[in-house]
């Protein structure tokens, strides 16, 4: 049976920290789905389709190994997507204890809802301070975000 995992998130925009986790996770599963999900708790910068496109370009340019599907989900629960595609695992990057506190309730609820397990992965510490919200703020105030994002995102934000 194919081992399929999902890396869900807002990816608004995708950062080097996300890409690092996606690359590591891709090596562990037969198929990895990077799933862009609208988070109603956050004010969006990029349209969902643009986020998907930037993730696809970033994965291609980084030449990440493995089978990686990039798509979005806007109807219902995240675990409904997992059930639809036959994924039994969610992968989340953990930068700090703050992330553990944020992710733990979601992981337990997702397991309660559909038996989907969550695996926490530690990114390269070089990216531990990088977040999409920080990138959005620095970019909107005219700062240089090139150390934090893949080149495709940097080029897009320059426009
Ligand atoms: O990158 P983010 O914004 O931290 O990602 C959070 C996200 C989108 C993964 C989370 O909000 C989510 O899982 N949303 C889907 C709705 C859902 O299934 N909620 C119930 C279980 S947590």
mmCIF file of C-alpha atoms and ligand atoms in Angstrom:
data_model
loop_
_atom_site.group_PDB
_atom_site.id
_atom_site.type_symbol
_atom_site.label_atom_id
_atom_site.label_comp_id
_atom_site.label_asym_id
_atom_site.label_seq_id
_atom_site.Cartn_x
_atom_site.Cartn_y
_atom_site.Cartn_z
ATOM 1 C CA UNK A 1 0.000 0.000 0.000
ATOM 2 C CA UNK A 2 1.240 3.487 -0.901
ATOM 3 C CA UNK A 3 2.243 5.601 2.114
ATOM 4 C CA UNK A 4 0.738 9.028 1.485
ATOM 5 C CA UNK A 5 1.296 12.047 3.748
ATOM 6 C CA UNK A 6 -0.044 15.598 3.646
ATOM 7 C CA UNK A 7 1.796 18.795 4.586
ATOM 8 C CA UNK A 8 -1.018 21.308 5.163
ATOM 9 C CA UNK A 9 -0.687 25.027 5.757
ATOM 10 C CA UNK A 10 -1.516 28.544 4.669
ATOM 11 C CA UNK A 11 1.805 28.920 2.782
ATOM 12 C CA UNK A 12 1.153 32.656 2.417
ATOM 13 C CA UNK A 13 3.813 32.647 1.050
ATOM 14 C CA UNK A 14 5.863 29.431 1.150
ATOM 15 C CA UNK A 15 9.179 30.000 2.978
ATOM 16 C CA UNK A 16 12.567 28.274 2.977
ATOM 17 C CA UNK A 17 11.509 26.675 6.276
ATOM 18 C CA UNK A 18 8.447 25.083 4.614
ATOM 19 C CA UNK A 19 10.532 23.919 1.661
ATOM 20 C CA UNK A 20 13.052 22.308 4.002
ATOM 21 C CA UNK A 21 10.312 20.299 5.751
ATOM 22 C CA UNK A 22 8.693 19.329 2.427
ATOM 23 C CA UNK A 23 12.031 18.058 1.112
ATOM 24 C CA UNK A 24 12.684 15.986 4.240
ATOM 25 C CA UNK A 25 9.160 14.567 4.349
ATOM 26 C CA UNK A 26 9.196 13.694 0.633
ATOM 27 C CA UNK A 27 12.011 11.260 1.327
ATOM 28 C CA UNK A 28 9.937 9.423 3.948
ATOM 29 C CA UNK A 29 6.727 8.719 2.009
ATOM 30 C CA UNK A 30 5.766 7.267 -1.366
ATOM 31 C CA UNK A 31 3.719 10.373 -2.098
ATOM 32 C CA UNK A 32 3.607 13.761 -0.384
ATOM 33 C CA UNK A 33 0.750 16.237 -0.839
ATOM 34 C CA UNK A 34 1.474 19.885 -0.078
ATOM 35 C CA UNK A 35 -1.981 21.255 0.641
ATOM 36 C CA UNK A 36 -2.790 24.956 0.708
ATOM 37 C CA UNK A 37 -5.660 25.549 3.124
ATOM 38 C CA UNK A 38 -7.366 28.882 3.793
ATOM 39 C CA UNK A 39 -6.952 29.800 7.464
ATOM 40 C CA UNK A 40 -9.847 32.121 8.403
ATOM 41 C CA UNK A 41 -7.855 33.290 11.422
ATOM 42 C CA UNK A 42 -5.272 34.992 9.197
ATOM 43 C CA UNK A 43 -5.441 37.966 6.830
ATOM 44 C CA UNK A 44 -4.308 36.648 3.443
ATOM 45 C CA UNK A 45 -1.669 38.265 1.236
ATOM 46 C CA UNK A 46 -1.719 35.972 -1.813
ATOM 47 C CA UNK A 47 -4.640 34.275 -3.594
ATOM 48 C CA UNK A 48 -4.708 30.502 -3.009
ATOM 49 C CA UNK A 49 -3.939 29.687 -6.675
ATOM 50 C CA UNK A 50 -0.857 31.926 -6.548
ATOM 51 C CA UNK A 51 0.379 30.166 -3.396
ATOM 52 C CA UNK A 52 0.000 26.785 -5.131
ATOM 53 C CA UNK A 53 1.874 28.044 -8.170
ATOM 54 C CA UNK A 54 4.747 29.466 -6.074
ATOM 55 C CA UNK A 55 5.087 26.181 -4.152
ATOM 56 C CA UNK A 56 5.196 24.244 -7.452
ATOM 57 C CA UNK A 57 7.856 26.562 -8.877
ATOM 58 C CA UNK A 58 9.894 26.427 -5.649
ATOM 59 C CA UNK A 59 9.818 22.616 -5.524
ATOM 60 C CA UNK A 60 10.861 22.415 -9.186
ATOM 61 C CA UNK A 61 13.692 24.924 -8.756
ATOM 62 C CA UNK A 62 14.958 23.190 -5.592
ATOM 63 C CA UNK A 63 14.782 19.856 -7.451
ATOM 64 C CA UNK A 64 13.222 18.161 -4.429
ATOM 65 C CA UNK A 65 13.177 14.380 -4.729
ATOM 66 C CA UNK A 66 10.156 12.079 -4.603
ATOM 67 C CA UNK A 67 6.555 12.350 -5.713
ATOM 68 C CA UNK A 68 5.117 15.661 -4.553
ATOM 69 C CA UNK A 69 1.585 16.840 -5.374
ATOM 70 C CA UNK A 70 0.697 20.493 -4.734
ATOM 71 C CA UNK A 71 -2.956 21.424 -4.436
ATOM 72 C CA UNK A 72 -5.509 23.326 -2.335
ATOM 73 C CA UNK A 73 -8.526 22.452 -0.215
ATOM 74 C CA UNK A 74 -11.414 24.704 0.723
ATOM 75 C CA UNK A 75 -14.395 22.424 1.358
ATOM 76 C CA UNK A 76 -14.643 20.990 4.852
ATOM 77 C CA UNK A 77 -12.164 19.426 7.184
ATOM 78 C CA UNK A 78 -8.519 18.788 6.450
ATOM 79 C CA UNK A 79 -9.041 15.147 7.396
ATOM 80 C CA UNK A 80 -11.741 14.868 4.694
ATOM 81 C CA UNK A 81 -9.021 15.610 2.138
ATOM 82 C CA UNK A 82 -6.789 12.984 3.782
ATOM 83 C CA UNK A 83 -9.566 10.389 3.585
ATOM 84 C CA UNK A 84 -10.311 11.299 -0.053
ATOM 85 C CA UNK A 85 -6.719 10.757 -1.180
ATOM 86 C CA UNK A 86 -5.910 7.855 1.175
ATOM 87 C CA UNK A 87 -3.441 9.772 3.343
ATOM 88 C CA UNK A 88 -2.969 8.540 6.924
ATOM 89 C CA UNK A 89 -0.360 11.045 8.086
ATOM 90 C CA UNK A 90 -0.073 14.825 8.436
ATOM 91 C CA UNK A 91 3.395 16.372 8.609
ATOM 92 C CA UNK A 92 3.988 19.672 10.413
ATOM 93 C CA UNK A 93 7.228 21.601 10.843
ATOM 94 C CA UNK A 94 8.002 22.574 14.437
ATOM 95 C CA UNK A 95 10.260 25.568 15.054
ATOM 96 C CA UNK A 96 9.734 26.011 18.791
ATOM 97 C CA UNK A 97 7.593 25.204 21.823
ATOM 98 C CA UNK A 98 5.152 27.830 20.551
ATOM 99 C CA UNK A 99 4.529 25.672 17.477
ATOM 100 C CA UNK A 100 4.108 22.581 19.666
ATOM 101 C CA UNK A 101 1.438 24.377 21.712
ATOM 102 C CA UNK A 102 -0.359 25.559 18.534
ATOM 103 C CA UNK A 103 -0.178 22.227 16.713
ATOM 104 C CA UNK A 104 -0.919 19.764 19.537
ATOM 105 C CA UNK A 105 -4.694 20.380 19.856
ATOM 106 C CA UNK A 106 -5.099 20.210 16.054
ATOM 107 C CA UNK A 107 -3.137 16.950 15.942
ATOM 108 C CA UNK A 108 -5.323 15.365 18.625
ATOM 109 C CA UNK A 109 -8.553 16.567 16.985
ATOM 110 C CA UNK A 110 -7.450 15.277 13.579
ATOM 111 C CA UNK A 111 -6.685 11.882 15.108
ATOM 112 C CA UNK A 112 -10.045 11.841 16.937
ATOM 113 C CA UNK A 113 -11.935 12.818 13.777
ATOM 114 C CA UNK A 114 -10.451 10.343 11.340
ATOM 115 C CA UNK A 115 -7.531 8.427 12.852
ATOM 116 C CA UNK A 116 -5.078 10.607 10.930
ATOM 117 C CA UNK A 117 -1.739 10.788 12.780
ATOM 118 C CA UNK A 118 0.456 13.907 12.872
ATOM 119 C CA UNK A 119 4.242 13.757 12.660
ATOM 120 C CA UNK A 120 6.214 16.775 13.849
ATOM 121 C CA UNK A 121 9.434 17.418 11.947
ATOM 122 C CA UNK A 122 12.266 19.687 13.017
ATOM 123 C CA UNK A 123 13.439 21.997 10.236
ATOM 124 C CA UNK A 124 17.011 23.114 9.761
ATOM 125 C CA UNK A 125 17.697 25.475 12.722
ATOM 126 C CA UNK A 126 18.864 28.048 10.162
ATOM 127 C CA UNK A 127 15.160 28.559 9.367
ATOM 128 C CA UNK A 128 13.862 28.428 12.942
ATOM 129 C CA UNK A 129 12.985 32.127 13.013
ATOM 130 C CA UNK A 130 11.330 32.218 9.582
ATOM 131 C CA UNK A 131 7.558 32.484 9.283
ATOM 132 C CA UNK A 132 5.145 33.535 6.545
ATOM 133 C CA UNK A 133 3.713 36.254 8.785
ATOM 134 C CA UNK A 134 7.195 37.737 9.279
ATOM 135 C CA UNK A 135 7.794 37.592 5.514
ATOM 136 C CA UNK A 136 4.443 39.299 4.838
ATOM 137 C CA UNK A 137 5.262 42.074 7.292
ATOM 138 C CA UNK A 138 8.824 42.694 6.077
ATOM 139 C CA UNK A 139 7.753 42.559 2.413
ATOM 140 C CA UNK A 140 4.814 44.929 2.928
ATOM 141 C CA UNK A 141 7.154 47.474 4.547
ATOM 142 C CA UNK A 142 9.679 47.251 1.706
ATOM 143 C CA UNK A 143 12.324 45.097 3.444
ATOM 144 C CA UNK A 144 14.473 42.406 1.847
ATOM 145 C CA UNK A 145 12.954 38.941 2.309
ATOM 146 C CA UNK A 146 15.429 37.112 0.045
ATOM 147 C CA UNK A 147 17.079 35.222 2.964
ATOM 148 C CA UNK A 148 13.724 33.734 3.956
ATOM 149 C CA UNK A 149 11.914 32.671 0.795
ATOM 150 C CA UNK A 150 12.595 30.585 -2.333
ATOM 151 C CA UNK A 151 13.671 32.647 -5.371
ATOM 152 C CA UNK A 152 10.295 32.157 -7.070
ATOM 153 C CA UNK A 153 8.580 33.870 -4.127
ATOM 154 C CA UNK A 154 11.219 36.622 -4.017
ATOM 155 C CA UNK A 155 10.735 37.318 -7.736
ATOM 156 C CA UNK A 156 6.952 37.368 -7.320
ATOM 157 C CA UNK A 157 7.079 39.768 -4.367
ATOM 158 C CA UNK A 158 9.449 42.083 -6.278
ATOM 159 C CA UNK A 159 6.763 42.662 -8.930
HETATM 160 O O1 LIG B 1 -0.094 27.475 8.118
HETATM 161 P P1 LIG B 1 -1.207 27.497 9.139
HETATM 162 O O2 LIG B 1 -2.099 28.690 8.929
HETATM 163 O O3 LIG B 1 -0.702 27.397 10.540
HETATM 164 O O4 LIG B 1 -2.091 26.158 8.859
HETATM 165 C C1 LIG B 1 -3.210 25.855 9.677
HETATM 166 C C2 LIG B 1 -4.126 24.875 8.956
HETATM 167 C C3 LIG B 1 -4.643 25.495 7.654
HETATM 168 C C4 LIG B 1 -3.383 23.602 8.641
HETATM 169 C C5 LIG B 1 -5.317 24.590 9.926
HETATM 170 O O5 LIG B 1 -5.989 25.794 10.170
HETATM 171 C C6 LIG B 1 -6.295 23.553 9.395
HETATM 172 O O6 LIG B 1 -6.024 22.369 9.497
HETATM 173 N N1 LIG B 1 -7.425 23.985 8.789
HETATM 174 C C7 LIG B 1 -8.388 23.075 8.167
HETATM 175 C C8 LIG B 1 -9.742 23.059 8.910
HETATM 176 C C9 LIG B 1 -9.847 21.857 9.847
HETATM 177 O O7 LIG B 1 -9.797 20.735 9.451
HETATM 178 N N2 LIG B 1 -10.008 22.188 11.161
HETATM 179 C C10 LIG B 1 -10.227 21.196 12.205
HETATM 180 C C11 LIG B 1 -9.012 20.415 12.686
HETATM 181 S S1 LIG B 1 -7.679 21.352 13.282
#
